PDB file of C-alpha atoms in Angstrom:
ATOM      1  CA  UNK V   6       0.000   0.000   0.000  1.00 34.00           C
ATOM      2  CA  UNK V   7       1.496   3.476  -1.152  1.00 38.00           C
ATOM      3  CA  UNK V   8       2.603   5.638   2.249  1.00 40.00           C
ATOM      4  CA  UNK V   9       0.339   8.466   3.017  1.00 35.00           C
ATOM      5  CA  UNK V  10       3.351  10.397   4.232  1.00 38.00           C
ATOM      6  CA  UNK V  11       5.144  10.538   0.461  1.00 40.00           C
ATOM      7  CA  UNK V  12       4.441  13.334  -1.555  1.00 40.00           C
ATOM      8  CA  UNK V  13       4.452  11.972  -5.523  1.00 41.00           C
ATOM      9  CA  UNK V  14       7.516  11.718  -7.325  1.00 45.00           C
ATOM     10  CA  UNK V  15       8.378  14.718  -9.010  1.00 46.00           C
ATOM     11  CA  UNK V  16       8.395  14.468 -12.999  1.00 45.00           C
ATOM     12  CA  UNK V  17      11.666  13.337 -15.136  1.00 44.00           C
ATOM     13  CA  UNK V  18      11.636  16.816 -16.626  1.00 57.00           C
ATOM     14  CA  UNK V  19      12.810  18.488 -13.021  1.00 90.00           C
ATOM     15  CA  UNK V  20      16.088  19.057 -13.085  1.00 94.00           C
ATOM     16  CA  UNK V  21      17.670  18.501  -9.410  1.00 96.00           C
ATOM     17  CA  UNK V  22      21.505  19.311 -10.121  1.00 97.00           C
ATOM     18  CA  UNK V  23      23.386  19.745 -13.372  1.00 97.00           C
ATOM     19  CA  UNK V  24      27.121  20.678 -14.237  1.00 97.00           C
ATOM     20  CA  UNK V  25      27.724  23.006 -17.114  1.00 97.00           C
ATOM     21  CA  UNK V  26      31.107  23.102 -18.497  1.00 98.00           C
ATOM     22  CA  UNK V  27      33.036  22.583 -15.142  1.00 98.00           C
ATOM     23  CA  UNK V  28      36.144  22.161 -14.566  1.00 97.00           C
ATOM     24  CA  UNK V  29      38.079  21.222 -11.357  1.00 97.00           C
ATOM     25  CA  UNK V  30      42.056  21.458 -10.934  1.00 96.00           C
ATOM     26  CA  UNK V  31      44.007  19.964  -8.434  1.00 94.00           C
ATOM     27  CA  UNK V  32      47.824  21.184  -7.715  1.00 92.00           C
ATOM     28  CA  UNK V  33      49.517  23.967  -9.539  1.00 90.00           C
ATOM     29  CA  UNK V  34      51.860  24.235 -12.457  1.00 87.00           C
ATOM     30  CA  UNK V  35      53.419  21.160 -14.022  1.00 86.00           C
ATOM     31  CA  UNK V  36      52.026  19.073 -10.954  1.00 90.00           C
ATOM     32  CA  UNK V  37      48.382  20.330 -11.729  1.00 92.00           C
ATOM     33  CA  UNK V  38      45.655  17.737 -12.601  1.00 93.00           C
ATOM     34  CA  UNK V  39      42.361  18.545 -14.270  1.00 94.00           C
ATOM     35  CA  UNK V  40      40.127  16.697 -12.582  1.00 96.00           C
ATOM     36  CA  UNK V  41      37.200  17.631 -14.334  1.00 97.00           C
ATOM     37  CA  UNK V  42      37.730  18.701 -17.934  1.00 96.00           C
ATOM     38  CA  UNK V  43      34.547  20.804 -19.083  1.00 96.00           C
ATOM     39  CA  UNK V  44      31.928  18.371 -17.763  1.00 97.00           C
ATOM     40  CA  UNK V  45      28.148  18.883 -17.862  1.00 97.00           C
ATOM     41  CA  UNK V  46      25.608  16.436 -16.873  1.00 97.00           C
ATOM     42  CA  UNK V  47      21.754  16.933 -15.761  1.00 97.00           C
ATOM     43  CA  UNK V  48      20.631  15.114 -13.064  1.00 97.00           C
ATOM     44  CA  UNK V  49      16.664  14.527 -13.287  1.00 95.00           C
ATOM     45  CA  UNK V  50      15.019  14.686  -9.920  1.00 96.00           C
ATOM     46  CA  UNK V  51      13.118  11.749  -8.527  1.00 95.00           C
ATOM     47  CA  UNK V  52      15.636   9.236 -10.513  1.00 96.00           C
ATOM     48  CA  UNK V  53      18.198   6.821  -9.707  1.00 98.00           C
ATOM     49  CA  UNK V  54      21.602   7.572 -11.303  1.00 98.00           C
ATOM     50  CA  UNK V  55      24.222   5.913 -11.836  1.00 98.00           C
ATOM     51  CA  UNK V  56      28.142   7.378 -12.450  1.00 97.00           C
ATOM     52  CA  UNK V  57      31.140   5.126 -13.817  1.00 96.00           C
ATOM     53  CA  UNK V  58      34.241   5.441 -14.808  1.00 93.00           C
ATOM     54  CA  UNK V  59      38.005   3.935 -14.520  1.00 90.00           C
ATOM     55  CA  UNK V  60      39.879   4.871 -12.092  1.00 87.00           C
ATOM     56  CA  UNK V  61      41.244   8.768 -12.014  1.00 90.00           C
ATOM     57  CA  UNK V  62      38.237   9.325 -14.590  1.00 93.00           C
ATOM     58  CA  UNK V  63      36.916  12.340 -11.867  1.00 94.00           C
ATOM     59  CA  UNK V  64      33.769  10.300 -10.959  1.00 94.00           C
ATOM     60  CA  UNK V  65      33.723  10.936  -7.230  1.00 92.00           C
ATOM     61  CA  UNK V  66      35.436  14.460  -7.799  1.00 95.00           C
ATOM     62  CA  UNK V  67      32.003  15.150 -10.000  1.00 96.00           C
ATOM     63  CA  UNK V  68      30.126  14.218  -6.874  1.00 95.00           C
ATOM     64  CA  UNK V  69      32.074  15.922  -4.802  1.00 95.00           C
ATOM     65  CA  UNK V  70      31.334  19.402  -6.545  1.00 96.00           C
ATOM     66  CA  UNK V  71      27.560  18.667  -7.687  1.00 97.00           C
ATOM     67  CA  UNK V  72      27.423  18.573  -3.946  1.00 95.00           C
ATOM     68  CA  UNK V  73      28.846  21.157  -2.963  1.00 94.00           C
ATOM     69  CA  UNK V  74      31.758  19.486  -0.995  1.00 94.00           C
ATOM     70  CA  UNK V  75      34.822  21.214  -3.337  1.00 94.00           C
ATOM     71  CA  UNK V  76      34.683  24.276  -4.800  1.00 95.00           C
ATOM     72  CA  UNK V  77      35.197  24.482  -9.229  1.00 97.00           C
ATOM     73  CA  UNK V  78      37.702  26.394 -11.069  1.00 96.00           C
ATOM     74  CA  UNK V  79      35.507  27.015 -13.891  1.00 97.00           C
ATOM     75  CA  UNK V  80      31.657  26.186 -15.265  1.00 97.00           C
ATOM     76  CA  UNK V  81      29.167  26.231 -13.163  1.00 97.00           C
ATOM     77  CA  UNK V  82      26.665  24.086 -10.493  1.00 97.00           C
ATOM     78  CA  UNK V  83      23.004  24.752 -10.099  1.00 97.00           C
ATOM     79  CA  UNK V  84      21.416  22.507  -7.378  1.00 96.00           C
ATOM     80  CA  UNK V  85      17.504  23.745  -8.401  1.00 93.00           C
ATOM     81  CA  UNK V  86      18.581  27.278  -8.943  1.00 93.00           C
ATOM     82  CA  UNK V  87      21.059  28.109  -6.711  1.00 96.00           C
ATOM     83  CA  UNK V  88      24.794  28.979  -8.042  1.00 96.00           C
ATOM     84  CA  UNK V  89      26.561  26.505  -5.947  1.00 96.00           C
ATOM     85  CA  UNK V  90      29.742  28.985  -6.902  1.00 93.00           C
ATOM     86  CA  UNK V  91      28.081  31.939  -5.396  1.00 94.00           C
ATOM     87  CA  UNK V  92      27.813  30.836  -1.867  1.00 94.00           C
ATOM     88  CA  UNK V  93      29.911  31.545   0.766  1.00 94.00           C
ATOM     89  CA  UNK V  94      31.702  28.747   2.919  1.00 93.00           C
ATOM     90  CA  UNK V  95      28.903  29.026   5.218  1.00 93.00           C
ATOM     91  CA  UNK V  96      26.111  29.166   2.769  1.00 95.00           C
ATOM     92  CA  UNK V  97      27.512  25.697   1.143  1.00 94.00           C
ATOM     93  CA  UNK V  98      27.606  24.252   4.572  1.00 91.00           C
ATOM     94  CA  UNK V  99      24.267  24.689   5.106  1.00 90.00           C
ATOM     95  CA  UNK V 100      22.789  23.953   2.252  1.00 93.00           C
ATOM     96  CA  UNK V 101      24.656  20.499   2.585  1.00 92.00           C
ATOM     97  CA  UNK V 102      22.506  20.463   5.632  1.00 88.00           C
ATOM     98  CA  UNK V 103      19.759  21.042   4.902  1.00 88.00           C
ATOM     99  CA  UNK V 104      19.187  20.147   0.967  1.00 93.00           C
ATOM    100  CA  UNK V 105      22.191  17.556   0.733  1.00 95.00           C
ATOM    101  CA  UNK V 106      22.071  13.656   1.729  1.00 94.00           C
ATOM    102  CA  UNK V 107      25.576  11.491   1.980  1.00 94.00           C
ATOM    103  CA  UNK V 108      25.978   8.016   2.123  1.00 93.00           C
ATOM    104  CA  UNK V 109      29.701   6.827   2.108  1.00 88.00           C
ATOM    105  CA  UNK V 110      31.489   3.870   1.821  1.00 86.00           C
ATOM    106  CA  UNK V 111      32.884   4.327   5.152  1.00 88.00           C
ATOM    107  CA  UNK V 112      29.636   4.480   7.126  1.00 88.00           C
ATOM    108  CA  UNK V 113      30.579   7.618   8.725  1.00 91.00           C
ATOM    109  CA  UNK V 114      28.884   7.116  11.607  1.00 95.00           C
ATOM    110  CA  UNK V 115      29.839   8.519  15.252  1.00 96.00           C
ATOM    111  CA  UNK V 116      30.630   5.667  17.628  1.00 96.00           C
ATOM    112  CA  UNK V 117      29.025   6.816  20.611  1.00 97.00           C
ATOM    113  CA  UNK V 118      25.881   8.026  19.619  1.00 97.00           C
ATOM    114  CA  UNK V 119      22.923   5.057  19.505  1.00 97.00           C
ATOM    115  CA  UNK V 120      21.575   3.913  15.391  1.00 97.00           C
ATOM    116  CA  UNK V 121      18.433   6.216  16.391  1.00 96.00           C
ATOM    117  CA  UNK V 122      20.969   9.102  17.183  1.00 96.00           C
ATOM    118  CA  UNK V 123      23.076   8.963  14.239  1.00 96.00           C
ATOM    119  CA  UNK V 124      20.113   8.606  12.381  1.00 96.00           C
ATOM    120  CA  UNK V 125      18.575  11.742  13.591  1.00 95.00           C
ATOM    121  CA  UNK V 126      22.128  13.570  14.078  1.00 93.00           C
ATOM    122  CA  UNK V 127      21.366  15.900  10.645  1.00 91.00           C
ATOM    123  CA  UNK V 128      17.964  17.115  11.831  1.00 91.00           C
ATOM    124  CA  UNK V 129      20.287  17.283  15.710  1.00 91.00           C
ATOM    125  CA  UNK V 130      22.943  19.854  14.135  1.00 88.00           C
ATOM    126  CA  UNK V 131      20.412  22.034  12.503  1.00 86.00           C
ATOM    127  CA  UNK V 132      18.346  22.653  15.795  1.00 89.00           C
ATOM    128  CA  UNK V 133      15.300  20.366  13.890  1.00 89.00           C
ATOM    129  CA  UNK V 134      12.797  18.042  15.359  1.00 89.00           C
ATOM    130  CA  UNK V 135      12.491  14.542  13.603  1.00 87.00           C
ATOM    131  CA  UNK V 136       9.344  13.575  11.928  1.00 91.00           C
ATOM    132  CA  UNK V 137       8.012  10.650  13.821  1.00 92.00           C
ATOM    133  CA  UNK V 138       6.100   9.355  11.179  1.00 93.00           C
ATOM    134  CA  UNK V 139       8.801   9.570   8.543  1.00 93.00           C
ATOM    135  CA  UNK V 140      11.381   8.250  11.340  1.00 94.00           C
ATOM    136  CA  UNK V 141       9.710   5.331  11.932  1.00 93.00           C
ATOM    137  CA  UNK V 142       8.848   4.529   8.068  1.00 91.00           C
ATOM    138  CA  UNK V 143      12.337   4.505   7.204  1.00 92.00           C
ATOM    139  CA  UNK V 144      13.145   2.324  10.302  1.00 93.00           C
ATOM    140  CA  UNK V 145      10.705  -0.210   9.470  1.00 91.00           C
ATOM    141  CA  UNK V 146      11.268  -0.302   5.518  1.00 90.00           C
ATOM    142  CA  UNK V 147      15.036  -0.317   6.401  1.00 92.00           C
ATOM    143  CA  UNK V 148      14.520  -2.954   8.703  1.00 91.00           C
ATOM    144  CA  UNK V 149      16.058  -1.110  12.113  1.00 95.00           C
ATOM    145  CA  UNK V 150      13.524  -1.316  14.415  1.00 94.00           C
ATOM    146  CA  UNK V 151      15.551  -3.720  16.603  1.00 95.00           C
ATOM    147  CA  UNK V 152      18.802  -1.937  16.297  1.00 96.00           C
ATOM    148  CA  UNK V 153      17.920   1.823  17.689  1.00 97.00           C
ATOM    149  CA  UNK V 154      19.383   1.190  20.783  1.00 97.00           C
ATOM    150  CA  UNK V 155      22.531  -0.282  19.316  1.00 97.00           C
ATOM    151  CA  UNK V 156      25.808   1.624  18.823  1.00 97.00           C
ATOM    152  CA  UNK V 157      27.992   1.099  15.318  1.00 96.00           C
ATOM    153  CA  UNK V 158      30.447  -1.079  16.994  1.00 96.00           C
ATOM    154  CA  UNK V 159      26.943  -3.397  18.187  1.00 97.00           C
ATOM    155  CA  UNK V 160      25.819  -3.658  14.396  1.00 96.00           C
ATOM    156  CA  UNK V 161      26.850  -5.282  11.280  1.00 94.00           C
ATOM    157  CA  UNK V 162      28.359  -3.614   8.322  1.00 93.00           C
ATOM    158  CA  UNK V 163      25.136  -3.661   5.922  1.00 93.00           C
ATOM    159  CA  UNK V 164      23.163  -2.615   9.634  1.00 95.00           C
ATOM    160  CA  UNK V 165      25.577  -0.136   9.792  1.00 95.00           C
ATOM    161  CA  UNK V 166      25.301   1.121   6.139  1.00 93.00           C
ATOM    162  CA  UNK V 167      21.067   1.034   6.680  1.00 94.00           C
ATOM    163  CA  UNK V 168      21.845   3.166   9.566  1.00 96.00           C
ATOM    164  CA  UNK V 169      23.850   6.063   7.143  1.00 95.00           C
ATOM    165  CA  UNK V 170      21.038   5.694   4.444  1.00 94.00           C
ATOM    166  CA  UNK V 171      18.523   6.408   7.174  1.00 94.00           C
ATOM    167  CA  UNK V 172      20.397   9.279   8.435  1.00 95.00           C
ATOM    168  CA  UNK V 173      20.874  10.816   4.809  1.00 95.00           C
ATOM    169  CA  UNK V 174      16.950  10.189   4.089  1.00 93.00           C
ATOM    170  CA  UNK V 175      16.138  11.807   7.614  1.00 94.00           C
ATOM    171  CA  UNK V 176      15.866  15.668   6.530  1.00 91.00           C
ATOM    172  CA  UNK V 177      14.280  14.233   2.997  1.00 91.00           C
ATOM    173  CA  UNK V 178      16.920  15.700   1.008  1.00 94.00           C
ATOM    174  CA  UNK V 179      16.182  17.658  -2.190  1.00 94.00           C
ATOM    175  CA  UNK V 180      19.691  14.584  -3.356  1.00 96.00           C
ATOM    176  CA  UNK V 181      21.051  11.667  -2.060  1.00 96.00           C
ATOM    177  CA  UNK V 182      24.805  11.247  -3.201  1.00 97.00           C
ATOM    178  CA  UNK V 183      26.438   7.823  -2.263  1.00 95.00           C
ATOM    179  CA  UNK V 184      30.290   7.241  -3.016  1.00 93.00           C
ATOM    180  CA  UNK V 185      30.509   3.272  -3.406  1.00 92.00           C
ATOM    181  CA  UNK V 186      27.874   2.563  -1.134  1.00 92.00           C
ATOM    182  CA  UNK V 187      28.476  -1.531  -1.140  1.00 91.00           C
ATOM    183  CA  UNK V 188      32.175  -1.171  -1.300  1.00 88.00           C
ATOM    184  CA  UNK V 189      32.080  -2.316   2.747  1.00 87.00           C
ATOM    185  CA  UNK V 190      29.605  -5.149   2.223  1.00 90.00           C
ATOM    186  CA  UNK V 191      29.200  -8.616   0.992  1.00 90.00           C
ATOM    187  CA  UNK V 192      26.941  -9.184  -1.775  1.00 91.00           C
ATOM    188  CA  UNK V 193      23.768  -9.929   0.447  1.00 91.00           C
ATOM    189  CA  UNK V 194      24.097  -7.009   2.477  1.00 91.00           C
ATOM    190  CA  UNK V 195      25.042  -4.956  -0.562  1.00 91.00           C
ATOM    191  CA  UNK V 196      22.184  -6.145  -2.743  1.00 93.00           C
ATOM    192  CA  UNK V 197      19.892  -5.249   0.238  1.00 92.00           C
ATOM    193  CA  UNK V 198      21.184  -1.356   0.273  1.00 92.00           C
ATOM    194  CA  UNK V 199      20.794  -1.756  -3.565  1.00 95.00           C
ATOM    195  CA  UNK V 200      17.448  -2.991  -3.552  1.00 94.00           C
ATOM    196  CA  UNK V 201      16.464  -0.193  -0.837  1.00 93.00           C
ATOM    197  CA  UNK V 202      17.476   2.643  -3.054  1.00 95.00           C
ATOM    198  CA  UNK V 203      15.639   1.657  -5.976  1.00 96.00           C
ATOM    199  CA  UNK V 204      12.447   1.536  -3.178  1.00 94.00           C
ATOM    200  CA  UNK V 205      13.612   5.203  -2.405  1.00 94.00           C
ATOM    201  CA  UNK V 206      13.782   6.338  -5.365  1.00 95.00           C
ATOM    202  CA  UNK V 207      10.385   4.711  -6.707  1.00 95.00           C
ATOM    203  CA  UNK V 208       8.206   4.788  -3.919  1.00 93.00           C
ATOM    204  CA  UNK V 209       9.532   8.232  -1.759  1.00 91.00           C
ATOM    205  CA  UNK V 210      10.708  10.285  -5.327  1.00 93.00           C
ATOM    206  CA  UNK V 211      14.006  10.197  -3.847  1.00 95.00           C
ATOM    207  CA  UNK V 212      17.004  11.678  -5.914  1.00 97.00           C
ATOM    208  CA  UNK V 213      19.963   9.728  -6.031  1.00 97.00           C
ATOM    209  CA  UNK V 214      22.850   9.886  -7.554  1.00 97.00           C
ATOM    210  CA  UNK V 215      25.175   6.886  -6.647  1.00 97.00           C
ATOM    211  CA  UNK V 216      29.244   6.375  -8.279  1.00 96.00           C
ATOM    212  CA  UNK V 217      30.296   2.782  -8.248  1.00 95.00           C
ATOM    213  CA  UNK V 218      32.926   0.513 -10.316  1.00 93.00           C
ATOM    214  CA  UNK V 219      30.271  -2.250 -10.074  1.00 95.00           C
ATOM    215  CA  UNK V 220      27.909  -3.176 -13.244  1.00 96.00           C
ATOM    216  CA  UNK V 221      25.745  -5.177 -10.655  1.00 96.00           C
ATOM    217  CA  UNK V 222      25.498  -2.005  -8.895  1.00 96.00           C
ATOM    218  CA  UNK V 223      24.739   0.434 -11.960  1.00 97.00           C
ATOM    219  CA  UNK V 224      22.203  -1.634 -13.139  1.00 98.00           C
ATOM    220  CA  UNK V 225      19.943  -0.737 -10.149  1.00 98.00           C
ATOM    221  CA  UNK V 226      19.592   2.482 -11.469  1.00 98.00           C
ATOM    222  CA  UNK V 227      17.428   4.101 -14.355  1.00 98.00           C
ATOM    223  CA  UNK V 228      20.738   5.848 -16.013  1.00 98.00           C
ATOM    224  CA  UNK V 229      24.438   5.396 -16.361  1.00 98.00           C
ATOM    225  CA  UNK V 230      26.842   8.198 -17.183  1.00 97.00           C
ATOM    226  CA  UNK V 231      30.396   7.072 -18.076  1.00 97.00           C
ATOM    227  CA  UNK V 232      33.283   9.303 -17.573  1.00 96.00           C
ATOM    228  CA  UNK V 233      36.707   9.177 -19.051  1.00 94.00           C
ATOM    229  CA  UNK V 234      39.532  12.206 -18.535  1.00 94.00           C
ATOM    230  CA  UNK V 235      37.070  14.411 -16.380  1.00 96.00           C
ATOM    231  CA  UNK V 236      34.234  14.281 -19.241  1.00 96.00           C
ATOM    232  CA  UNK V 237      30.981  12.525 -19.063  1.00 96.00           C
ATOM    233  CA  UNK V 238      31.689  10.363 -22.034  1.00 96.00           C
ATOM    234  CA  UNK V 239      28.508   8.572 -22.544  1.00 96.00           C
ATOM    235  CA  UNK V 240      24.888   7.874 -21.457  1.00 96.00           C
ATOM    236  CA  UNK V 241      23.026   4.518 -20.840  1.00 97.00           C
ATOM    237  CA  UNK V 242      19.452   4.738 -19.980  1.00 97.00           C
ATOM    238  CA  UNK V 243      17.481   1.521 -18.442  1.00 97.00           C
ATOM    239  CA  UNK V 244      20.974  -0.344 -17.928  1.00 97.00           C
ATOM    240  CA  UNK V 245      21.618  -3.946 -17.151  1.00 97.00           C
ATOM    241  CA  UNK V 246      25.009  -5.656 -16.406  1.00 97.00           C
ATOM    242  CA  UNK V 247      25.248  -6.973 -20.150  1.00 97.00           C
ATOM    243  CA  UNK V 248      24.638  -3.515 -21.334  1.00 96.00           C
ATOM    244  CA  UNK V 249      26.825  -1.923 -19.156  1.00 96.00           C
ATOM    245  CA  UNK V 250      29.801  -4.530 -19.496  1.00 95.00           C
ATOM    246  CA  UNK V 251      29.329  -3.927 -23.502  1.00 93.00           C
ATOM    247  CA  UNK V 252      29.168  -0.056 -23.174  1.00 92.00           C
ATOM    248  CA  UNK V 253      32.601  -0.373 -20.862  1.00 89.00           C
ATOM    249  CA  UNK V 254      33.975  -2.634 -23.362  1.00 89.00           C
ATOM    250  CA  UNK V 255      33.280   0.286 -25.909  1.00 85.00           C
ATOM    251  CA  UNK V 256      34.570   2.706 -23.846  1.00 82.00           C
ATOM    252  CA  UNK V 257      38.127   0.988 -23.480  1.00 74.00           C
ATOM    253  CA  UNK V 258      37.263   0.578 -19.808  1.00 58.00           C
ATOM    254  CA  UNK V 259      38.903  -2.645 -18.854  1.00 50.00           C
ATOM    255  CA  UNK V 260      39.533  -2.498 -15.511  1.00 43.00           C
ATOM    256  CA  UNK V 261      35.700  -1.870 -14.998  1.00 46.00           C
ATOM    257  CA  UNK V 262      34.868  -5.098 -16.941  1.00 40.00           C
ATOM    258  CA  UNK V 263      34.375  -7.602 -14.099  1.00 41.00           C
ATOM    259  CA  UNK V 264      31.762  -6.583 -11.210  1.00 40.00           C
ATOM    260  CA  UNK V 265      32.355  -8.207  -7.572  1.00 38.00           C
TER     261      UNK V 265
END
């Protein structure tokens, strides 16, 4: 039965974030690399996207600046229609806050505080009051219920990794970014956090934008962008693995060939 606390997904032609002509450097002089080399990509809210590329392609550096984590050197970021490159150091901070959802590889989440208080800690640092309802939906379709009371070092990895997903859903997020989200996991627990992001993005309208090395990953999502040499080199809507291996394959991407 569809949750009477969603609003409906918005439609494929609202842009959430795009990139336009970026570029990123890192260094200076003859030690300088170009991280990002003129990229643009649109980012359609209420999808699941996926971003891959070989290693040193900028992939998580593209994140990393549609986010608002690193300032650009040239182009330009709109998340909705705010200039990411307008805002001041403080401005960018909160609008991570408030407007911004991460989910690392790493978990990220503070040792002492309980599942239910690293869930809530975004809504904690911005001086906002959970949503009960929405609280306890996540816990339940995440499958926490049992675990609140539990700190990180008392849960699993893929418990561990529902816990960070909760905690970037919490504030409902205008994005969701997640840097190799299964990279910690084995394949059950990663499949599970797969599975559960497709939900969000179907059922809650949830933005996501997700970089992984994995086909079986990517092909969770409704879109693949490849990147090669800081570009966005090629687009692959409705992917599965065998279209994903053969558009890697294609690409001259062989170190991406085999997923985990």
């Amino acid at each position: 039965m569809p949750s009477t606390l969603l609003t409906p997904p918005p439609t494929a032609t609202t842009v959430a974030v795009q990139a336009r002509d970026v570029v990123k450097i890192y260094g200076k002089g003859q030690t300088a690399v170009r991280a990002l080399d003129e990229a643009n990509l649109s980012i359609d809210a209420g999808r699941f996207t996926a971003v891959m590329g070989p290693s040193g392609s900028g992939k998580s550096t593209l994140m990393h600046v549609l986010a608002g984590l690193d300032r650009i050197d040239g182009g330009q970021v709109l998340l909705g229609d705010t200039d990411l490159a307008r805002l001041t150091e403080r401005q960018r901070t909160l609008l991570r806050r408030e407007r911004v959802g991460f989910v690392f590889q790493s978990f990220n989440l503070v040792p002492v505080l309980t599942a239910a208080e690293n869930i809530a800690l975004p809504l904690t640092l911005a001086g906002r009051r959970p949503d009960p309802a929405w609280v306890d939906e996540l816990v339940a379709t995440l499958g926490l219920a049992d675990r609140l009371r539990h700190r990180p070092s008392e849960l699993s990895g893929g418990q561990q990794q529902r816990v960070a997903v909760a905690r970037a859903l919490v504030a409902r997020p205008e994005i969701v970014f997640a840097d190799e989200p299964t990279g910690n996991l084995d394949s059950q627990a990663g499949e599970a956090l797969l599975t559960f992001l497709r939900h969000a993005a179907d059922t809650f309208g949830q933005t996501i934008v997700m970089v992984t090395h994995d086909p079986t990953a990517a092909a969770y999502a409704d879109r693949v962008v490849f990147l090669a040499d800081g570009r966005v080199v090629d687009d692959l809507p409705a992917p599965t693995v065998d279209t994903i291996l053969s558009r890697m394959a294609r690409l001259g991407a062989p170190a991406l060939k085999k997923a985990k």
